[in-house]
Short mmCIF file of C-alpha atoms in Angstrom, two decimals:
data_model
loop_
_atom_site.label_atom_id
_atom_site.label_comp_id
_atom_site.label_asym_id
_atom_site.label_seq_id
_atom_site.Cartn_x
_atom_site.Cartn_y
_atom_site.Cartn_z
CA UNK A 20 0.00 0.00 0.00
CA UNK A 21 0.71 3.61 -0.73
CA UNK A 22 1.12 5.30 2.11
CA UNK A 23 1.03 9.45 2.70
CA UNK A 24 4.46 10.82 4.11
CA UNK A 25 5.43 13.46 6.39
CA UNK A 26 8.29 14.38 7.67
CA UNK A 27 10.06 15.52 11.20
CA UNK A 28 9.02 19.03 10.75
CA UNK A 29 4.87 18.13 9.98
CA UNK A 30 5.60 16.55 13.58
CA UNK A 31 7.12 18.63 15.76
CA UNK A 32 4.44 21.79 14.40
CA UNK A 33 2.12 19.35 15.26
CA UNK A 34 3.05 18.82 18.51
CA UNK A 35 4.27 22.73 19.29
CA UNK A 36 0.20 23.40 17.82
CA UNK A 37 -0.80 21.12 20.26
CA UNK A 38 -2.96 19.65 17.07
CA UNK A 39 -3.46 15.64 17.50
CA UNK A 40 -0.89 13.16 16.22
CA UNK A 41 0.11 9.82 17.42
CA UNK A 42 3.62 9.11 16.39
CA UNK A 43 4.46 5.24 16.65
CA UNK A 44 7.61 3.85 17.14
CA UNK A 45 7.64 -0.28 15.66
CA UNK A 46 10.64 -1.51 17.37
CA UNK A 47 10.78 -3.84 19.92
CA UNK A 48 10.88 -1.97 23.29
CA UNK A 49 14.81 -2.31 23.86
CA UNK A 50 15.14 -0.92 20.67
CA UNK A 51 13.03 2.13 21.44
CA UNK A 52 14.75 2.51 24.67
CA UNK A 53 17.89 3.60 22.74
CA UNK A 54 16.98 6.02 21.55
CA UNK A 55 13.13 7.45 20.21
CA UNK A 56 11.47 11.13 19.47
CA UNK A 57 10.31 12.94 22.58
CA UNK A 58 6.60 12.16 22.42
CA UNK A 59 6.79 8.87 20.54
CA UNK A 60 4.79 5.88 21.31
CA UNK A 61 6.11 2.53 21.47
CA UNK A 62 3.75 -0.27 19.28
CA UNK A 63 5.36 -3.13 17.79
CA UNK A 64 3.15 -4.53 15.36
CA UNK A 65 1.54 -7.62 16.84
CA UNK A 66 0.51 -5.42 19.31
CA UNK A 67 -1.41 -3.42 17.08
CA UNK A 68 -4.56 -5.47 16.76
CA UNK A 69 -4.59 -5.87 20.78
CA UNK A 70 -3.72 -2.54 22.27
CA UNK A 71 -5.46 0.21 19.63
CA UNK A 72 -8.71 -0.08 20.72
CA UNK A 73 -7.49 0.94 24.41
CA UNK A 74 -4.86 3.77 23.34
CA UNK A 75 -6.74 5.01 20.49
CA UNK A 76 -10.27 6.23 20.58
CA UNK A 77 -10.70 7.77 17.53
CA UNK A 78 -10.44 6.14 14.31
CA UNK A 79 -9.69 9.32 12.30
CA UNK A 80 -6.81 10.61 14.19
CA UNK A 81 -3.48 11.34 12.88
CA UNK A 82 -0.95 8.29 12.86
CA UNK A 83 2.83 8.97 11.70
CA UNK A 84 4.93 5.51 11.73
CA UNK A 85 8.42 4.94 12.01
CA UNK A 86 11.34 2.36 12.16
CA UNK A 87 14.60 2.16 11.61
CA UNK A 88 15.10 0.73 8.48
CA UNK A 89 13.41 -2.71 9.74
CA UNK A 90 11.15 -2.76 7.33
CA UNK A 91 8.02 -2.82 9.82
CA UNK A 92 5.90 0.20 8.52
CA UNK A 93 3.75 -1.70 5.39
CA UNK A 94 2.70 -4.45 7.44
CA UNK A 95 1.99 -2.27 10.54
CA UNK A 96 0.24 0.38 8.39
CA UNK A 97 -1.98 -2.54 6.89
CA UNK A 98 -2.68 -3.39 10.31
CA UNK A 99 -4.31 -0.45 11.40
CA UNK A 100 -6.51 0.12 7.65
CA UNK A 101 -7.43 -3.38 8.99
CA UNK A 102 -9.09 -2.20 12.01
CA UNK A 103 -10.76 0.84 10.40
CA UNK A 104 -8.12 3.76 10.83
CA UNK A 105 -8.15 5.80 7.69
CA UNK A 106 -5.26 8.69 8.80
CA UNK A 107 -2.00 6.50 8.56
CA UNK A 108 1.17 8.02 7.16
CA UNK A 109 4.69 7.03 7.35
CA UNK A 110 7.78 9.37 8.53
CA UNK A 111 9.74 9.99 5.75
CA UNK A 112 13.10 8.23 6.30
CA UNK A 113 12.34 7.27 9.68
CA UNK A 114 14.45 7.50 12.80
CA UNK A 115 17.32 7.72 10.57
CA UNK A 116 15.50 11.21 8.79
CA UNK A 117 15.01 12.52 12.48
CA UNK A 118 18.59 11.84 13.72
CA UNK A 119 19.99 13.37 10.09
CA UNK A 120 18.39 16.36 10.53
CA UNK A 121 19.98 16.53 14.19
CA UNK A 122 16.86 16.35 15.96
CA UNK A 123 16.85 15.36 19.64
CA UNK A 124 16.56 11.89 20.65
CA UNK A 125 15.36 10.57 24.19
CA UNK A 126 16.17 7.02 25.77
CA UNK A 127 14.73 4.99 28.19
CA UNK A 128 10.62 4.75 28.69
CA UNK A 129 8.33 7.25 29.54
CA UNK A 130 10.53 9.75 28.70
CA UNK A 131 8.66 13.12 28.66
CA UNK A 132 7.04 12.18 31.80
CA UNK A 133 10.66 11.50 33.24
CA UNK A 134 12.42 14.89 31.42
CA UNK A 135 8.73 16.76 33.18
CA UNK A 136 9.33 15.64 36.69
CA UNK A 137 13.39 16.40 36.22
CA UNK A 138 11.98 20.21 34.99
CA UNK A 139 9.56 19.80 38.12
CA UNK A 140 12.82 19.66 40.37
CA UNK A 141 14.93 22.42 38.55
CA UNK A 142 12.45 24.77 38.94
CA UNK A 143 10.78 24.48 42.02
CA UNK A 144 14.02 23.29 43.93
CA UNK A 145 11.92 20.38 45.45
CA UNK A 146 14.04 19.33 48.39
CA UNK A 147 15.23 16.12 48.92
CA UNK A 148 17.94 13.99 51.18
CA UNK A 149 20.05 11.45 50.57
CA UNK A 150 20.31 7.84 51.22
CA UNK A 151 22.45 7.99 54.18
CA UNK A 152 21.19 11.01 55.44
CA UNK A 153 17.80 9.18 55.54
CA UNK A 154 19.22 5.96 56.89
CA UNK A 155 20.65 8.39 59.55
CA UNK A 156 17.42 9.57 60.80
CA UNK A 157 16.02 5.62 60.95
CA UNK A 158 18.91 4.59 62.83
CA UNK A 159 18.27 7.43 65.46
CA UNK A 160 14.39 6.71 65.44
CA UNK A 161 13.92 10.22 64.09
CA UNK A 162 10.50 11.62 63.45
CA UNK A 163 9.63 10.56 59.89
CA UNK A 164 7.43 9.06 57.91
CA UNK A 165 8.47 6.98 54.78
CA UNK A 166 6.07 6.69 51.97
CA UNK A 167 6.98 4.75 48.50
CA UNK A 168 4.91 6.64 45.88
CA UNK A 169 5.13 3.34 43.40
CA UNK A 170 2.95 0.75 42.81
CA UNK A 171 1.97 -1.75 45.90
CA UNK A 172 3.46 -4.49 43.95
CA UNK A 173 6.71 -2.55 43.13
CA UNK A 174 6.67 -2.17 46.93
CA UNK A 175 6.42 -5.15 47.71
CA UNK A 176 9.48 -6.14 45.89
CA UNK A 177 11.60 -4.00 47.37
CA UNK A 178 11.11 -1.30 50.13
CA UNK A 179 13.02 1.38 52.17
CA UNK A 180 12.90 0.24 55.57
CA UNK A 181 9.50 1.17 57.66
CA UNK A 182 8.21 2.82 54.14
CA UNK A 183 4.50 2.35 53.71
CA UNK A 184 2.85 1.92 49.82
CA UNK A 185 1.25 5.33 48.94
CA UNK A 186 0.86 5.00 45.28
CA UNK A 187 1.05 8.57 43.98
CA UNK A 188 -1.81 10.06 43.27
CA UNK A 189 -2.57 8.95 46.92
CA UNK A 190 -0.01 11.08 48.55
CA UNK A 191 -2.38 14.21 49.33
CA UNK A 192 -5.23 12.09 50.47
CA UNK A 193 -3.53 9.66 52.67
CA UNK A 194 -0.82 12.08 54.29
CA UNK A 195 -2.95 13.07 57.53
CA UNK A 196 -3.42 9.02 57.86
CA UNK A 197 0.49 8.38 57.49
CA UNK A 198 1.51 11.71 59.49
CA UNK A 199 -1.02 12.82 61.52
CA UNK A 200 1.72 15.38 63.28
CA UNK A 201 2.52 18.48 61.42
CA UNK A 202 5.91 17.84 63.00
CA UNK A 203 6.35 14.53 61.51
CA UNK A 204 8.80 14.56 58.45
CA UNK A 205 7.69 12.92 55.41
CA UNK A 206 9.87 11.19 53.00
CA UNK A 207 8.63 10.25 49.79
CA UNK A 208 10.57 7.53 47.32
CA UNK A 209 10.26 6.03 44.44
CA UNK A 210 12.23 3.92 42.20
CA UNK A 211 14.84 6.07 40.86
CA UNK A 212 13.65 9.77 40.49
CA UNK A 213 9.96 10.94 39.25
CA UNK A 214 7.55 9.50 41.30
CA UNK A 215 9.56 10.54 44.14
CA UNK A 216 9.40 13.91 42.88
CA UNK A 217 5.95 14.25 42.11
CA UNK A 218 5.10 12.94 44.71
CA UNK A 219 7.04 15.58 46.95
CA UNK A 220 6.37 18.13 44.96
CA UNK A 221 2.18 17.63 45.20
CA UNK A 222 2.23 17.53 48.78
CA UNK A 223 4.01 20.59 48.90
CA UNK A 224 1.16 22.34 46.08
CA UNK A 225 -1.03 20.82 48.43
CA UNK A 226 0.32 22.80 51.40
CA UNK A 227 0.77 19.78 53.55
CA UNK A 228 1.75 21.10 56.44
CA UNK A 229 4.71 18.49 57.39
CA UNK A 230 8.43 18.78 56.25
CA UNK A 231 8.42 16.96 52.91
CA UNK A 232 11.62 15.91 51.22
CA UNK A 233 12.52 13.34 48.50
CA UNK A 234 14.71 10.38 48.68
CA UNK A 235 17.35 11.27 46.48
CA UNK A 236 17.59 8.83 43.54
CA UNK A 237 15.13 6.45 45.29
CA UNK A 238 16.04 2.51 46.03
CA UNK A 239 18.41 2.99 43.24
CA UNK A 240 20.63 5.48 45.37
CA UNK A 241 19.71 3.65 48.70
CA UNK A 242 21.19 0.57 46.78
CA UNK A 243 24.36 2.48 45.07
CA UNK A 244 24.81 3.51 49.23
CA UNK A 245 25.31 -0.40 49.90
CA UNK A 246 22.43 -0.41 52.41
CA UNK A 247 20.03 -2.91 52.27
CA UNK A 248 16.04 -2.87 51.15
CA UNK A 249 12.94 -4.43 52.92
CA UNK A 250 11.75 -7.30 50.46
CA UNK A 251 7.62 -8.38 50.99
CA UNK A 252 6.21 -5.56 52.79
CA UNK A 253 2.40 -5.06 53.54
CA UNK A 254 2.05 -1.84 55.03
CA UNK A 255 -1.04 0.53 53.45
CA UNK A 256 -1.97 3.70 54.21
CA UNK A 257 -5.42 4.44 55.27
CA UNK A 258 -7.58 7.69 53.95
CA UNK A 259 -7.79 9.80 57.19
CA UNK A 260 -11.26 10.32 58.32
CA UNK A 261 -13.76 13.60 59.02
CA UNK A 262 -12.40 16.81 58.84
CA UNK A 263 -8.80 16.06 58.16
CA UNK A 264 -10.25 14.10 54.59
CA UNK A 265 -12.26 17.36 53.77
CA UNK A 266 -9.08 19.67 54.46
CA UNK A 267 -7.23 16.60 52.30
CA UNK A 268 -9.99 17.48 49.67
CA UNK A 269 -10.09 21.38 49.57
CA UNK A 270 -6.17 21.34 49.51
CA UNK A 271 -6.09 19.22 46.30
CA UNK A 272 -8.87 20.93 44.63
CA UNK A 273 -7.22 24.40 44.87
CA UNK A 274 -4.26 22.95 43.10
CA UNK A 275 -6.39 22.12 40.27
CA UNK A 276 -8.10 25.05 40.22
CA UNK A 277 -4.06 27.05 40.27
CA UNK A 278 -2.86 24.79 37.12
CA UNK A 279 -6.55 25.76 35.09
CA UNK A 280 -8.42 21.97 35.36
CA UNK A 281 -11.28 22.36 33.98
CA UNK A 282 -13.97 20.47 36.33
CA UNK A 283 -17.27 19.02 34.40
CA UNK A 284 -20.57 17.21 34.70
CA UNK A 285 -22.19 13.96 33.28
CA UNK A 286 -23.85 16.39 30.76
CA UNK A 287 -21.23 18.33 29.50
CA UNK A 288 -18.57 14.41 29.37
CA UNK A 289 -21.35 13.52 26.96
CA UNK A 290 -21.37 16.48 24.89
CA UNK A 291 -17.45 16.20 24.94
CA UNK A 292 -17.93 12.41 23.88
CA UNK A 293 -20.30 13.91 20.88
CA UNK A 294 -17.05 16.05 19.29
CA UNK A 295 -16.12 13.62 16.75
CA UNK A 296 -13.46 15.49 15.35
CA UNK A 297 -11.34 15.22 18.89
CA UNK A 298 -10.23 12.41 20.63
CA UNK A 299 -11.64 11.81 24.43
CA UNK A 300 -9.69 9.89 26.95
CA UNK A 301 -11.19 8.90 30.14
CA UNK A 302 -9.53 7.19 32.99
CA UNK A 303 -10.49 6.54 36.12
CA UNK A 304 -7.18 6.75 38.53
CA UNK A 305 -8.28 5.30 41.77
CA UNK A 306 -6.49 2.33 42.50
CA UNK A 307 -7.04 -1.36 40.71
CA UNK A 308 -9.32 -3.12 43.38
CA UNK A 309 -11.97 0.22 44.04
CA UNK A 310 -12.00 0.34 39.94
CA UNK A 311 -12.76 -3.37 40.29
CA UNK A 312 -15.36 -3.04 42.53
CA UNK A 313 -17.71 -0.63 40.36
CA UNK A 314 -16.59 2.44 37.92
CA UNK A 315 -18.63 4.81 35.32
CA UNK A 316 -18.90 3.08 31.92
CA UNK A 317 -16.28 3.67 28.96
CA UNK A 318 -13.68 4.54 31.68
CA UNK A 319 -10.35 2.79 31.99
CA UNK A 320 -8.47 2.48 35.00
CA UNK A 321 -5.11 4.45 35.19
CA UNK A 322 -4.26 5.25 38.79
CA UNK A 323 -3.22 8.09 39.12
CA UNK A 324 0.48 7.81 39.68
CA UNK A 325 1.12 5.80 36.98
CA UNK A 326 -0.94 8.07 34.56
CA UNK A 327 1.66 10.96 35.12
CA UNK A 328 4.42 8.34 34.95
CA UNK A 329 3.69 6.22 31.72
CA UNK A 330 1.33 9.15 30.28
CA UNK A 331 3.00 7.79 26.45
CA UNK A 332 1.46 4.60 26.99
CA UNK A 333 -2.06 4.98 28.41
CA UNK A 334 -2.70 8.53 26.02
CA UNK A 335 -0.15 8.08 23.00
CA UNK A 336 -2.35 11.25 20.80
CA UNK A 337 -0.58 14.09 21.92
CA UNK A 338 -3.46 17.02 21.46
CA UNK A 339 -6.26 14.85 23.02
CA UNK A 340 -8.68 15.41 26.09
CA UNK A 341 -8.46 13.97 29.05
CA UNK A 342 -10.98 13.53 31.39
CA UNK A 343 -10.50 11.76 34.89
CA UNK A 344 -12.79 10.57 37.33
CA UNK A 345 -12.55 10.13 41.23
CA UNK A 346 -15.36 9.27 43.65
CA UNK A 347 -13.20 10.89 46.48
CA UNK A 348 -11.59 14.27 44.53
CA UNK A 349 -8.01 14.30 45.37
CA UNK A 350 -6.54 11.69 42.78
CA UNK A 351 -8.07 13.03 39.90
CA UNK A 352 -7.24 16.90 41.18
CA UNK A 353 -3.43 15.93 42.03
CA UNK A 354 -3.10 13.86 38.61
CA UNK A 355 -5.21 16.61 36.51
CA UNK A 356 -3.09 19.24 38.13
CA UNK A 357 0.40 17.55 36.39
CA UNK A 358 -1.18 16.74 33.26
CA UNK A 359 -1.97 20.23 32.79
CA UNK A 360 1.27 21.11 33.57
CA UNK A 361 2.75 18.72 30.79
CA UNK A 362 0.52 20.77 28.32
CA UNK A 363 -2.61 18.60 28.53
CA UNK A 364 -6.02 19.58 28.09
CA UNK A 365 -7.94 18.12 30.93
CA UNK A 366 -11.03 17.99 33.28
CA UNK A 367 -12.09 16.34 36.33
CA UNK A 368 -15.68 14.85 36.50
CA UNK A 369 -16.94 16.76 39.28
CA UNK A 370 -20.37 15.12 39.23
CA UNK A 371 -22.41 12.32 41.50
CA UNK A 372 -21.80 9.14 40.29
CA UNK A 373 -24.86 7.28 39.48
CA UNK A 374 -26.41 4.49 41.94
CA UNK A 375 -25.20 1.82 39.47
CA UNK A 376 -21.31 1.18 38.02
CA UNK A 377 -19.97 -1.86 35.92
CA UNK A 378 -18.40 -4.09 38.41
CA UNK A 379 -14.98 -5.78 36.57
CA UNK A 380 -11.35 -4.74 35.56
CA UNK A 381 -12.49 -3.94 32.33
CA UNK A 382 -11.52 -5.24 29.00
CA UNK A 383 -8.02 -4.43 29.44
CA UNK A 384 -5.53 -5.89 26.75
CA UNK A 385 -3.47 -8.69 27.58
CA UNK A 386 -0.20 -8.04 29.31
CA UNK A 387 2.75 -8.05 27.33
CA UNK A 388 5.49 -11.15 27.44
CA UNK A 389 8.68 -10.91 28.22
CA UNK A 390 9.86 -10.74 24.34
CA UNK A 391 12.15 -7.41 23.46
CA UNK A 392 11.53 -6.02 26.37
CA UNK A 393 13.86 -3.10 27.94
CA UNK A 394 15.58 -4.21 31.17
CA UNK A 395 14.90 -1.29 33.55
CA UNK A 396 18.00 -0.44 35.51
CA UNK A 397 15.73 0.86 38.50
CA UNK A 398 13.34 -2.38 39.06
CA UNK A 399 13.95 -5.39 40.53
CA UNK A 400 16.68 -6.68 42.70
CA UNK A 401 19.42 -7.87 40.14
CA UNK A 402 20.48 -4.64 38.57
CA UNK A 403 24.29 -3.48 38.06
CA UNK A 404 26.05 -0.43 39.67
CA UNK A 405 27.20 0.64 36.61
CA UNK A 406 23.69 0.22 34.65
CA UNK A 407 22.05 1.94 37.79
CA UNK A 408 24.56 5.15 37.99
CA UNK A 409 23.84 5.26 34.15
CA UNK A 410 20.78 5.70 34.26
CA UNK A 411 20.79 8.28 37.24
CA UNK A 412 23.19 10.17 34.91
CA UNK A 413 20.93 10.12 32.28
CA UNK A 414 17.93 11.80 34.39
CA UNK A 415 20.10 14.53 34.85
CA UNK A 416 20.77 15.37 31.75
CA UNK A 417 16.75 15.67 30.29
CA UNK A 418 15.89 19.48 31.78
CA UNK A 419 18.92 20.00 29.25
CA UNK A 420 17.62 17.97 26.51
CA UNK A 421 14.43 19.19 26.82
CA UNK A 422 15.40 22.87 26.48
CA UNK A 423 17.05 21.62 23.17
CA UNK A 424 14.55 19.90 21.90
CA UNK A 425 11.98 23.05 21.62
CA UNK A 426 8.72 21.25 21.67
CA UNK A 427 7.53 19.85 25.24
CA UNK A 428 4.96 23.12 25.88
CA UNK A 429 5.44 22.23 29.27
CA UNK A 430 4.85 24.28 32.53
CA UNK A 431 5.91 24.60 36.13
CA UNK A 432 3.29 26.27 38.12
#
């Protein structure tokens, strides 16, 4: 088949416009780890048929492929006429046309939302300590509180010692529950560097009123420090209850309402719904088992976290809506508030829910194997020093990248 071309420039106005384009990258994950445009996507082709439906709404939208020289964009373009998308176009000469024309080129996964929390730290000078000043204040029983902003099952993998799973997007809700004391420090971690940042960073928008600081590079520096990590934890933090949730509430509205969320009804998601011409995205970002247990139709779940974290993967159309939903308020204000911030347009469904929600995890597409998959030098327990320090020096570098690269639209508020 024939296929319309474009080339790097028709993408990066495209993405400085803010207009919607999905940019696919066709290698294998390692191979887009290397090296990949800011806002790509990463789809290799037998994924096509299974993930689409989930990560793109609209069958008109924009779609720009690319390889690098593998030969992948025919069959993966055929693909996608195949399940009714009738706007697919092919980068003219590929990766190979982007690095020619000395175009920036990001590594790793989930870049932009890595290269936004990095900006995130460089401009708001969000404070953090270091592994062995932290291991410092546990050895002398010091008044802290250690939260680990990933996922509960990343947690339980691997923990900082007396940390307690606060995915995220929980952080503002759950902080009275975890430090009731305004005295009480808390210490937020993470992996390597984002979440931990974020994380730090929302309870200080939030006006929390305990010491926050970050762990500085996460288990990654704790490990690089040779001291050891908690394996198997359990420890959850409860939502605090009566007026120190509503406080919890009214703190993580206002930093919506400072970053310009837009907050909507039922009414007015259905009218949005009704503009064909745009693509809608709606995600609920409460965690996995309150999704399971009953959630508004035609909404996937993306806690919230992760949604700021792996926002290339759950909304690959740069330019599209995003609407998130939250029968509590905080974890769709914290998570709105940073998408906005990475140049998103997005709204909070500030409605009642109706009496009845589909029970389920939702049609979900099946998890990946194992098959050209990039190694993560920050998960796990098996990773090298020099793979780990790599990667740290990497992070560093993206506020830098980012400023040459020209087309993020982001903002620090």
């Amino acid at each position: 088949m024939t296929l319309p071309i474009v080339d790097p420039d028709h993408v990066r106005a495209a993405w400085i416009r803010r207009a919607e384009i999905a940019l696919f990258d066709l290698r294998d994950e390692h191979r887009f780890a290397q090296g990949h445009p800011l806002f790509a996507a990463q789809l290799p082709p037998d994924r096509i048929a299974i993930e689409t439906t989930a990560r793109l709404p609209r069958a008109d939208v924009e779609i720009v492929l690319y390889d690098d020289g593998e030969g992948l964009v025919e069959p993966a373009a055929a693909a996608f006429s195949a399940l009714g998308f009738t706007d697919v176009r092919r980068l003219d000469g590929g990766l190979a046309a982007w690095r020619a024309a000395g175009l920036e080129l990001f590594q790793d996964v989930n870049s932009y939302s890595k290269a936004f929390g990095e900006l995130v730290e460089h401009r708001r000078r969000t404070p953090s300590l270091s592994a062995e000043e932290l291991q410092s204040l546990i050895d002398r029983d010091a008044d802290i509180a250690i939260v680990d902003a990933r996922r509960f099952d990343e947690y339980q993998t691997m923990s900082i010692p007396t940390g307690t799973s606060v995915p995220g997007a929980e952080l503002v809700a759950r902080a009275a529950a975890v430090a009731p004391d305004p005295a009480t420090t808390i210490v937020v971690n993470c992996a390597g560097r984002t979440r931990s940042i974020i994380g730090t960073q929302s309870l200080i928008n939030a006006g929390v009123p305990n010491p926050v600081r970050a762990l500085r590079n996460g288990t990654i520096g704790w490990t690089l420090a040779g001291q050891a990590l908690d394996r198997g934890q359990q420890r959850r933090a409860t939502l605090p209850v009566g007026e120190a949730l509503d406080i919890s509430v009214a703190r993580a509205r206002d930093v919506a309402y400072r970053t310009g969320v837009k907050r909507i009804d039922l009414a007015t998601l259905d009218t949005l719904a009704d503009e064909a011409a745009r693509t809608l995205y709606r995600f609920d970002v409460r965690q996995p088992d309150a999704y399971a247990e009953g959630h508004l139709p035609g909404f996937r779940n993306a806690p919230g976290g992760q949604l700021v974290q792996e926002t290339d993967h759950f909304a690959p159309v740069r330019g599209a809506r995003i609407v998130l939903a939250d029968d509590l308020g905080p974890r769709a204000d914290m998570s709105a508030s940073w998408l906005a911030q990475m140049g998103w347009e997005v709204y909070v469904l500030d409605d009642i829910w109706p009496a009845v929600l589909e029970p389920g995890s939702g049609a979900e597409p099946a998890p990946r194997g194992r098959e050209g998959r990039y190694k993560r030098p920050y998960e796990g327990t098996d990773n090298q020093a020099a793979a780990m320090q790599a990667y740290l020096d990497w992070e560093y570098g993206l506020v830098a990248q980012l400023e040459r690269d020209g087309t993020h639209g982001f903002f620090v508020n």
